[in-house]
């Protein structure tokens, strides 16, 4: 297949993960609020999915890619670069807080800043999708129309899509408190993940033209996502569960175990 067709497929995969974020807002079409217990459990589920996908998908794939050349240092460099990206993103985000209800009234300069913050926050997930398509149309994948899709790409697209549902719920909860209509909550949830298809295309294009850096690409995506879980998802879950019996640790642990139970078997298919 030509380059444009390949890029289009990767973009569609990234778009699917972004659209999955909107599913997190759907419960508010039927209920007015979600319990803290369920929210903590969902954050745990998302965390388990991301860590298992990063470890058993990206890192193991990166090590397999490096085996032939001994480029394990590239994986380590990629891991550190991914962590550095999230640290910088966290600092940018912590300095700016935007009310999603005011997005439509934002002037051009503010809108550009909002888009920039969303980009650095969700970009690593798009990168994970993009690098997972590195072996697109090579042997060993699943036939999908004219394409041969790597199993890792299917795994990562499913994993990040599932992970994005609790993220969409987390975005929708404060919007509900501001009486934002349900259909607009779906839009803002999806909007927050729109950088993912862009990140997927850029990462895919890079690893295709510079395959010698592919182990670093796997490491980058894994490092960013694991650090994102440890620095944001887990603290967010524990803060939300602070008023629960056991301070939410039981719900978080249950979600983590379920996340691993869902994704680890898929990683070894």
Tab-separated table of C-alpha atoms in Angstrom:
chain	number	residue	atom	x	y	z
A	1	UNK	CA	0.000	0.000	0.000
A	2	UNK	CA	1.103	3.568	-0.612
A	3	UNK	CA	2.293	5.941	2.089
A	4	UNK	CA	-0.919	7.986	2.046
A	5	UNK	CA	-3.077	4.902	2.552
A	6	UNK	CA	-0.889	3.758	5.438
A	7	UNK	CA	-1.005	7.181	7.093
A	8	UNK	CA	-4.781	7.263	6.669
A	9	UNK	CA	-5.180	3.892	8.395
A	10	UNK	CA	-2.986	4.999	11.313
A	11	UNK	CA	-4.927	8.271	11.573
A	12	UNK	CA	-8.213	6.346	11.694
A	13	UNK	CA	-6.836	4.107	14.477
A	14	UNK	CA	-5.836	7.208	16.463
A	15	UNK	CA	-9.236	8.745	15.791
A	16	UNK	CA	-10.950	5.628	17.133
A	17	UNK	CA	-9.077	6.014	20.425
A	18	UNK	CA	-10.069	9.689	20.559
A	19	UNK	CA	-13.730	8.924	19.874
A	20	UNK	CA	-13.660	6.316	22.651
A	21	UNK	CA	-13.110	9.178	25.116
A	22	UNK	CA	-16.604	10.382	24.280
A	23	UNK	CA	-18.039	7.106	25.590
A	24	UNK	CA	-17.100	8.293	29.082
A	25	UNK	CA	-19.774	10.987	28.868
A	26	UNK	CA	-22.582	8.634	27.837
A	27	UNK	CA	-23.623	7.624	31.389
A	28	UNK	CA	-24.751	11.214	31.990
A	29	UNK	CA	-27.494	10.778	29.415
A	30	UNK	CA	-29.124	8.411	31.930
A	31	UNK	CA	-27.829	9.368	35.396
A	32	UNK	CA	-26.954	12.619	37.123
A	33	UNK	CA	-23.764	11.539	38.920
A	34	UNK	CA	-21.254	8.693	39.306
A	35	UNK	CA	-20.172	7.369	42.716
A	36	UNK	CA	-16.644	7.959	44.001
A	37	UNK	CA	-16.215	4.206	44.426
A	38	UNK	CA	-16.893	3.572	40.743
A	39	UNK	CA	-14.655	6.445	39.666
A	40	UNK	CA	-11.717	5.112	41.697
A	41	UNK	CA	-12.256	1.642	40.277
A	42	UNK	CA	-12.335	2.985	36.728
A	43	UNK	CA	-9.110	4.946	37.264
A	44	UNK	CA	-7.565	1.722	38.547
A	45	UNK	CA	-8.833	-0.146	35.475
A	46	UNK	CA	-7.352	2.491	33.166
A	47	UNK	CA	-4.048	2.359	35.057
A	48	UNK	CA	-3.834	-1.434	34.863
A	49	UNK	CA	-4.561	-1.353	31.142
A	50	UNK	CA	-1.921	1.303	30.438
A	51	UNK	CA	0.830	-0.331	32.517
A	52	UNK	CA	0.199	-3.795	31.060
A	53	UNK	CA	0.016	-2.426	27.505
A	54	UNK	CA	3.249	-0.482	28.016
A	55	UNK	CA	5.133	-3.348	29.660
A	56	UNK	CA	3.927	-6.411	27.768
A	57	UNK	CA	3.283	-4.603	24.506
A	58	UNK	CA	5.653	-1.717	23.879
A	59	UNK	CA	8.679	-2.587	26.030
A	60	UNK	CA	8.758	-6.262	25.061
A	61	UNK	CA	8.330	-5.322	21.412
A	62	UNK	CA	11.124	-2.779	21.740
A	63	UNK	CA	13.403	-5.414	23.271
A	64	UNK	CA	12.591	-7.847	20.485
A	65	UNK	CA	13.414	-5.151	17.919
A	66	UNK	CA	16.701	-4.378	19.689
A	67	UNK	CA	17.753	-8.038	20.020
A	68	UNK	CA	19.259	-8.212	16.585
A	69	UNK	CA	21.378	-5.084	17.017
A	70	UNK	CA	21.885	-4.902	20.767
A	71	UNK	CA	20.374	-1.417	20.873
A	72	UNK	CA	18.970	-1.703	24.383
A	73	UNK	CA	20.359	1.731	25.170
A	74	UNK	CA	17.871	3.183	22.691
A	75	UNK	CA	14.988	1.741	24.724
A	76	UNK	CA	16.371	3.332	27.904
A	77	UNK	CA	16.843	6.682	26.167
A	78	UNK	CA	13.291	6.473	24.823
A	79	UNK	CA	11.914	5.662	28.275
A	80	UNK	CA	13.660	8.683	29.808
A	81	UNK	CA	12.512	10.951	26.980
A	82	UNK	CA	8.907	9.813	27.476
A	83	UNK	CA	9.099	10.539	31.211
A	84	UNK	CA	10.618	13.949	30.489
A	85	UNK	CA	7.749	14.810	28.144
A	86	UNK	CA	5.133	14.070	30.802
A	87	UNK	CA	7.050	16.054	33.438
A	88	UNK	CA	7.184	19.085	31.147
A	89	UNK	CA	3.523	18.617	30.230
A	90	UNK	CA	2.534	18.452	33.904
A	91	UNK	CA	4.349	21.698	34.620
A	92	UNK	CA	2.638	23.435	31.721
A	93	UNK	CA	-0.782	22.144	32.748
A	94	UNK	CA	-0.293	23.016	36.430
A	95	UNK	CA	0.373	26.636	35.468
A	96	UNK	CA	-2.866	26.987	33.505
A	97	UNK	CA	-6.413	26.004	34.311
A	98	UNK	CA	-9.203	26.399	31.826
A	99	UNK	CA	-12.926	26.085	32.308
A	100	UNK	CA	-14.187	23.869	29.435
A	101	UNK	CA	-17.457	25.789	29.529
A	102	UNK	CA	-15.566	28.871	28.367
A	103	UNK	CA	-13.764	27.210	25.429
A	104	UNK	CA	-16.250	28.522	22.897
A	105	UNK	CA	-15.601	32.109	24.009
A	106	UNK	CA	-11.804	31.780	23.961
A	107	UNK	CA	-9.898	34.216	21.781
A	108	UNK	CA	-7.430	32.858	19.249
A	109	UNK	CA	-4.372	33.134	21.506
A	110	UNK	CA	-6.098	31.358	24.389
A	111	UNK	CA	-7.450	28.664	22.077
A	112	UNK	CA	-3.953	27.971	20.746
A	113	UNK	CA	-2.683	27.609	24.331
A	114	UNK	CA	-5.542	25.242	25.201
A	115	UNK	CA	-4.782	23.101	22.162
A	116	UNK	CA	-1.105	23.085	23.109
A	117	UNK	CA	-1.860	21.827	26.617
A	118	UNK	CA	-4.174	19.121	25.301
A	119	UNK	CA	-1.508	18.093	22.807
A	120	UNK	CA	1.297	17.572	25.326
A	121	UNK	CA	-1.098	15.699	27.634
A	122	UNK	CA	-2.608	13.175	25.210
A	123	UNK	CA	0.176	13.073	22.626
A	124	UNK	CA	1.983	10.081	24.236
A	125	UNK	CA	-1.068	7.886	23.761
A	126	UNK	CA	-1.146	8.769	20.072
A	127	UNK	CA	2.569	8.017	19.835
A	128	UNK	CA	1.922	4.570	21.333
A	129	UNK	CA	-0.617	3.847	18.617
A	130	UNK	CA	1.688	5.148	15.888
A	131	UNK	CA	4.762	3.126	16.838
A	132	UNK	CA	2.646	-0.005	17.227
A	133	UNK	CA	1.913	0.206	13.476
A	134	UNK	CA	5.627	0.144	12.602
A	135	UNK	CA	5.331	-3.343	11.045
A	136	UNK	CA	2.255	-2.396	8.975
A	137	UNK	CA	1.919	-4.503	5.794
A	138	UNK	CA	4.746	-6.806	6.824
A	139	UNK	CA	4.377	-10.511	7.590
A	140	UNK	CA	2.808	-11.773	10.797
A	141	UNK	CA	-0.193	-9.472	11.107
A	142	UNK	CA	-3.940	-9.635	10.587
A	143	UNK	CA	-5.424	-9.105	7.136
A	144	UNK	CA	-7.653	-6.034	7.176
A	145	UNK	CA	-8.841	-5.321	3.652
A	146	UNK	CA	-5.719	-4.455	1.633
A	147	UNK	CA	-3.647	-4.001	4.821
A	148	UNK	CA	-1.728	-6.431	7.021
A	149	UNK	CA	-2.123	-4.941	10.500
A	150	UNK	CA	0.383	-5.891	13.237
A	151	UNK	CA	-1.109	-7.657	16.244
A	152	UNK	CA	0.597	-5.075	18.474
A	153	UNK	CA	-1.302	-2.302	16.672
A	154	UNK	CA	-4.626	-4.014	17.347
A	155	UNK	CA	-3.633	-4.550	20.972
A	156	UNK	CA	-2.569	-0.926	21.541
A	157	UNK	CA	-5.592	0.556	19.768
A	158	UNK	CA	-7.941	-1.543	21.898
A	159	UNK	CA	-5.992	-0.831	25.093
A	160	UNK	CA	-5.907	2.942	24.665
A	161	UNK	CA	-9.539	3.046	23.558
A	162	UNK	CA	-10.596	1.244	26.750
A	163	UNK	CA	-8.328	3.480	28.810
A	164	UNK	CA	-9.865	6.610	27.286
A	165	UNK	CA	-13.372	5.780	28.530
A	166	UNK	CA	-12.614	6.511	32.234
A	167	UNK	CA	-10.663	9.564	31.113
A	168	UNK	CA	-13.747	10.823	29.285
A	169	UNK	CA	-15.800	10.194	32.427
A	170	UNK	CA	-13.324	12.223	34.491
A	171	UNK	CA	-13.605	15.112	32.041
A	172	UNK	CA	-17.402	14.942	32.047
A	173	UNK	CA	-17.939	14.978	35.823
A	174	UNK	CA	-16.960	18.651	36.372
A	175	UNK	CA	-18.851	19.602	33.208
A	176	UNK	CA	-22.002	18.027	34.680
A	177	UNK	CA	-21.594	20.166	37.802
A	178	UNK	CA	-21.595	23.224	35.510
A	179	UNK	CA	-24.829	22.082	33.841
A	180	UNK	CA	-23.175	21.547	30.464
A	181	UNK	CA	-25.571	19.602	28.168
A	182	UNK	CA	-24.804	15.899	27.810
A	183	UNK	CA	-24.130	16.071	24.076
A	184	UNK	CA	-21.590	18.857	24.667
A	185	UNK	CA	-19.850	16.736	27.297
A	186	UNK	CA	-19.351	14.051	24.638
A	187	UNK	CA	-17.820	16.665	22.329
A	188	UNK	CA	-15.439	18.056	24.969
A	189	UNK	CA	-14.363	14.564	25.984
A	190	UNK	CA	-13.498	13.721	22.372
A	191	UNK	CA	-11.897	17.151	21.889
A	192	UNK	CA	-9.476	16.475	24.739
A	193	UNK	CA	-8.096	13.460	22.835
A	194	UNK	CA	-7.972	14.884	19.314
A	195	UNK	CA	-4.147	15.183	19.452
A	196	UNK	CA	-3.972	11.372	19.541
A	197	UNK	CA	-4.542	10.715	15.816
A	198	UNK	CA	-2.025	13.464	15.022
A	199	UNK	CA	0.546	11.930	17.370
A	200	UNK	CA	-0.144	8.500	15.867
A	201	UNK	CA	0.540	9.681	12.319
A	202	UNK	CA	3.719	11.570	13.259
A	203	UNK	CA	5.126	8.654	15.280
A	204	UNK	CA	4.297	6.129	12.562
A	205	UNK	CA	5.923	8.241	9.860
A	206	UNK	CA	9.047	8.743	11.963
A	207	UNK	CA	9.604	5.066	12.773
A	208	UNK	CA	8.996	4.095	9.148
A	209	UNK	CA	11.658	6.458	7.785
A	210	UNK	CA	14.077	5.935	10.685
A	211	UNK	CA	13.628	2.293	11.648
A	212	UNK	CA	16.942	2.256	13.481
A	213	UNK	CA	15.233	4.399	16.151
A	214	UNK	CA	12.240	2.084	16.508
A	215	UNK	CA	13.353	0.701	19.925
A	216	UNK	CA	13.570	4.297	21.164
A	217	UNK	CA	10.067	4.932	19.836
A	218	UNK	CA	8.682	1.969	21.760
A	219	UNK	CA	10.530	3.106	24.878
A	220	UNK	CA	9.313	6.687	24.509
A	221	UNK	CA	5.655	5.694	24.309
A	222	UNK	CA	5.992	3.227	27.207
A	223	UNK	CA	7.884	5.655	29.455
A	224	UNK	CA	5.375	8.439	28.867
A	225	UNK	CA	2.357	6.271	29.564
A	226	UNK	CA	3.761	4.527	32.651
A	227	UNK	CA	4.838	7.838	34.187
A	228	UNK	CA	1.448	9.340	33.305
A	229	UNK	CA	-0.217	6.556	35.289
A	230	UNK	CA	2.085	6.940	38.300
A	231	UNK	CA	2.060	10.743	38.389
A	232	UNK	CA	-1.580	11.441	37.499
A	233	UNK	CA	-3.950	8.489	37.363
A	234	UNK	CA	-3.054	6.838	40.677
A	235	UNK	CA	-2.859	10.118	42.692
A	236	UNK	CA	-6.148	11.253	41.111
A	237	UNK	CA	-7.813	7.969	42.095
A	238	UNK	CA	-6.517	8.110	45.681
A	239	UNK	CA	-7.592	11.723	46.075
A	240	UNK	CA	-11.051	10.827	44.817
A	241	UNK	CA	-11.211	7.844	47.176
A	242	UNK	CA	-9.959	9.685	50.262
A	243	UNK	CA	-13.447	9.705	51.765
A	244	UNK	CA	-14.108	6.010	51.169
A	245	UNK	CA	-13.476	3.202	53.686
A	246	UNK	CA	-9.838	2.252	53.283
A	247	UNK	CA	-9.215	5.566	51.426
A	248	UNK	CA	-9.983	3.958	48.068
A	249	UNK	CA	-7.016	1.558	48.010
A	250	UNK	CA	-9.272	-1.479	47.699
A	251	UNK	CA	-11.177	-0.040	44.729
A	252	UNK	CA	-7.955	1.089	43.082
A	253	UNK	CA	-6.310	-2.319	43.538
A	254	UNK	CA	-9.410	-4.077	42.178
A	255	UNK	CA	-9.364	-1.883	39.093
A	256	UNK	CA	-5.634	-2.479	38.577
A	257	UNK	CA	-6.057	-6.253	38.787
A	258	UNK	CA	-8.980	-6.169	36.347
A	259	UNK	CA	-6.964	-4.020	33.941
A	260	UNK	CA	-4.099	-6.498	33.962
A	261	UNK	CA	-6.505	-9.442	33.723
A	262	UNK	CA	-8.107	-7.960	30.603
A	263	UNK	CA	-4.957	-6.907	28.736
A	264	UNK	CA	-2.183	-9.371	29.675
A	265	UNK	CA	-3.818	-12.385	27.969
A	266	UNK	CA	-4.344	-10.275	24.812
A	267	UNK	CA	-0.657	-9.307	24.827
A	268	UNK	CA	0.396	-12.956	24.502
A	269	UNK	CA	-2.088	-14.006	21.828
